[in-house]
């Protein structure tokens, strides 16, 4: 069974705690630009919130596109990035291949950013005060 995040954007309070804790796990400091989850909204006009993150999709477009086999699916169905194998610099085929726009390229950062479920225990779910995220 594939483990993945599930979101209820209607519950999102836009506090950004999920993105802050994710970036801390991903790169060692809190900066939403380095988060595997992105929050976008059309407020106040539309009252619409969108949460974008890796769905750990069965198609594995990112896995298939990686010329270095740096993206692999583990036994829980989670797609993980093996940083020691990732050698793409400016052009990252995995970012382009993701149909869900859930892998991000950040200028001056050497690796793509994506949700890897924090080794199976997503910190974003743990810190979300409104219950907008679950596994």
Short mmCIF file of C-alpha atoms in Angstrom, two decimals:
data_model
loop_
_atom_site.label_atom_id
_atom_site.label_comp_id
_atom_site.label_asym_id
_atom_site.label_seq_id
_atom_site.Cartn_x
_atom_site.Cartn_y
_atom_site.Cartn_z
CA UNK A 1 0.00 0.00 0.00
CA UNK A 2 1.30 3.44 -0.91
CA UNK A 3 1.53 5.90 1.96
CA UNK A 4 0.77 9.49 1.05
CA UNK A 5 -0.51 12.73 2.47
CA UNK A 6 -4.16 13.63 2.20
CA UNK A 7 -5.31 17.19 2.51
CA UNK A 8 -8.55 18.92 3.35
CA UNK A 9 -7.81 22.46 2.10
CA UNK A 10 -11.08 23.76 3.57
CA UNK A 11 -9.58 23.18 7.03
CA UNK A 12 -6.32 24.99 6.24
CA UNK A 13 -5.85 28.11 8.38
CA UNK A 14 -2.90 29.37 6.26
CA UNK A 15 -0.66 29.30 9.33
CA UNK A 16 2.21 27.88 7.21
CA UNK A 17 3.46 25.64 10.04
CA UNK A 18 3.48 22.64 7.70
CA UNK A 19 5.78 24.40 5.22
CA UNK A 20 8.04 25.72 7.97
CA UNK A 21 8.56 22.34 9.62
CA UNK A 22 8.94 20.61 6.25
CA UNK A 23 11.71 22.95 5.16
CA UNK A 24 13.44 22.44 8.51
CA UNK A 25 13.43 18.69 7.85
CA UNK A 26 14.40 19.05 4.18
CA UNK A 27 17.24 21.58 4.42
CA UNK A 28 17.88 22.26 8.10
CA UNK A 29 16.17 25.63 8.47
CA UNK A 30 12.66 27.05 8.19
CA UNK A 31 11.98 28.66 4.82
CA UNK A 32 8.77 27.75 2.95
CA UNK A 33 10.62 28.05 -0.37
CA UNK A 34 12.37 24.78 0.58
CA UNK A 35 9.26 22.93 1.66
CA UNK A 36 7.87 19.79 0.05
CA UNK A 37 4.38 21.18 0.61
CA UNK A 38 3.22 24.41 -0.97
CA UNK A 39 0.26 26.50 0.06
CA UNK A 40 -1.42 28.79 -2.43
CA UNK A 41 -4.61 30.70 -2.06
CA UNK A 42 -6.98 33.11 -3.72
CA UNK A 43 -8.02 35.17 -0.75
CA UNK A 44 -10.10 37.09 -0.01
CA UNK A 45 -11.85 36.98 -3.39
CA UNK A 46 -12.38 33.25 -3.86
CA UNK A 47 -11.73 31.77 -0.40
CA UNK A 48 -9.86 28.97 -2.12
CA UNK A 49 -6.79 27.25 -0.67
CA UNK A 50 -4.65 24.74 -2.57
CA UNK A 51 -2.07 22.45 -0.98
CA UNK A 52 0.48 20.94 -3.38
CA UNK A 53 2.69 18.04 -2.34
CA UNK A 54 3.96 14.74 -3.72
CA UNK A 55 1.13 12.24 -4.02
CA UNK A 56 3.57 9.31 -4.18
CA UNK A 57 1.73 8.47 -7.41
CA UNK A 58 1.79 4.97 -8.87
CA UNK A 59 2.92 6.28 -12.26
CA UNK A 60 6.27 7.46 -10.87
CA UNK A 61 6.90 9.98 -13.64
CA UNK A 62 9.75 11.49 -11.64
CA UNK A 63 11.38 8.10 -11.07
CA UNK A 64 11.25 7.25 -14.77
CA UNK A 65 12.71 10.62 -15.78
CA UNK A 66 15.75 10.61 -13.48
CA UNK A 67 18.90 9.83 -15.49
CA UNK A 68 20.82 8.93 -12.30
CA UNK A 69 18.24 6.66 -10.62
CA UNK A 70 18.29 9.03 -7.66
CA UNK A 71 14.53 8.74 -7.10
CA UNK A 72 13.39 5.39 -5.77
CA UNK A 73 10.20 3.99 -4.29
CA UNK A 74 10.67 2.31 -0.91
CA UNK A 75 8.75 -0.63 0.57
CA UNK A 76 6.07 1.74 1.91
CA UNK A 77 5.47 3.18 -1.56
CA UNK A 78 7.18 6.48 -0.71
CA UNK A 79 9.30 8.07 -3.43
CA UNK A 80 12.61 9.13 -1.92
CA UNK A 81 15.53 11.11 -3.27
CA UNK A 82 18.97 9.58 -2.81
CA UNK A 83 20.96 12.81 -2.67
CA UNK A 84 24.26 11.00 -3.15
CA UNK A 85 23.03 9.86 -6.58
CA UNK A 86 21.45 13.15 -7.69
CA UNK A 87 23.81 14.91 -10.08
CA UNK A 88 21.46 17.20 -11.99
CA UNK A 89 22.39 20.84 -11.64
CA UNK A 90 20.30 23.37 -13.54
CA UNK A 91 17.97 21.13 -15.55
CA UNK A 92 16.05 18.64 -13.46
CA UNK A 93 14.02 16.17 -15.52
CA UNK A 94 12.08 15.04 -12.43
CA UNK A 95 10.68 18.53 -11.89
CA UNK A 96 9.53 18.71 -15.50
CA UNK A 97 8.14 15.15 -15.47
CA UNK A 98 5.88 15.56 -12.43
CA UNK A 99 2.34 15.97 -13.78
CA UNK A 100 1.23 17.30 -10.39
CA UNK A 101 3.91 20.01 -10.10
CA UNK A 102 4.89 18.54 -6.73
CA UNK A 103 8.67 18.50 -7.12
CA UNK A 104 10.33 21.87 -6.91
CA UNK A 105 13.57 23.34 -8.06
CA UNK A 106 14.93 26.10 -5.85
CA UNK A 107 17.66 28.42 -7.17
CA UNK A 108 21.05 27.84 -5.56
CA UNK A 109 19.92 24.57 -3.94
CA UNK A 110 21.61 21.47 -5.27
CA UNK A 111 18.69 19.04 -5.01
CA UNK A 112 15.04 19.01 -6.01
CA UNK A 113 12.58 19.44 -3.16
CA UNK A 114 9.73 16.96 -2.71
CA UNK A 115 7.73 15.38 0.07
CA UNK A 116 9.34 12.16 1.27
CA UNK A 117 6.89 11.65 4.14
CA UNK A 118 9.64 12.30 6.74
CA UNK A 119 10.65 8.63 6.83
CA UNK A 120 7.00 7.60 7.19
CA UNK A 121 5.99 9.99 9.97
CA UNK A 122 5.21 13.35 8.32
CA UNK A 123 6.05 16.27 10.58
CA UNK A 124 3.58 18.51 8.72
CA UNK A 125 0.69 16.30 9.88
CA UNK A 126 1.99 16.43 13.46
CA UNK A 127 2.12 20.24 13.58
CA UNK A 128 -1.03 21.10 11.62
CA UNK A 129 -3.32 22.76 14.18
CA UNK A 130 -6.44 22.62 12.01
CA UNK A 131 -6.33 18.99 10.89
CA UNK A 132 -5.98 19.92 7.22
CA UNK A 133 -3.36 17.19 6.68
CA UNK A 134 -3.38 13.48 7.42
CA UNK A 135 -1.69 10.28 6.21
#
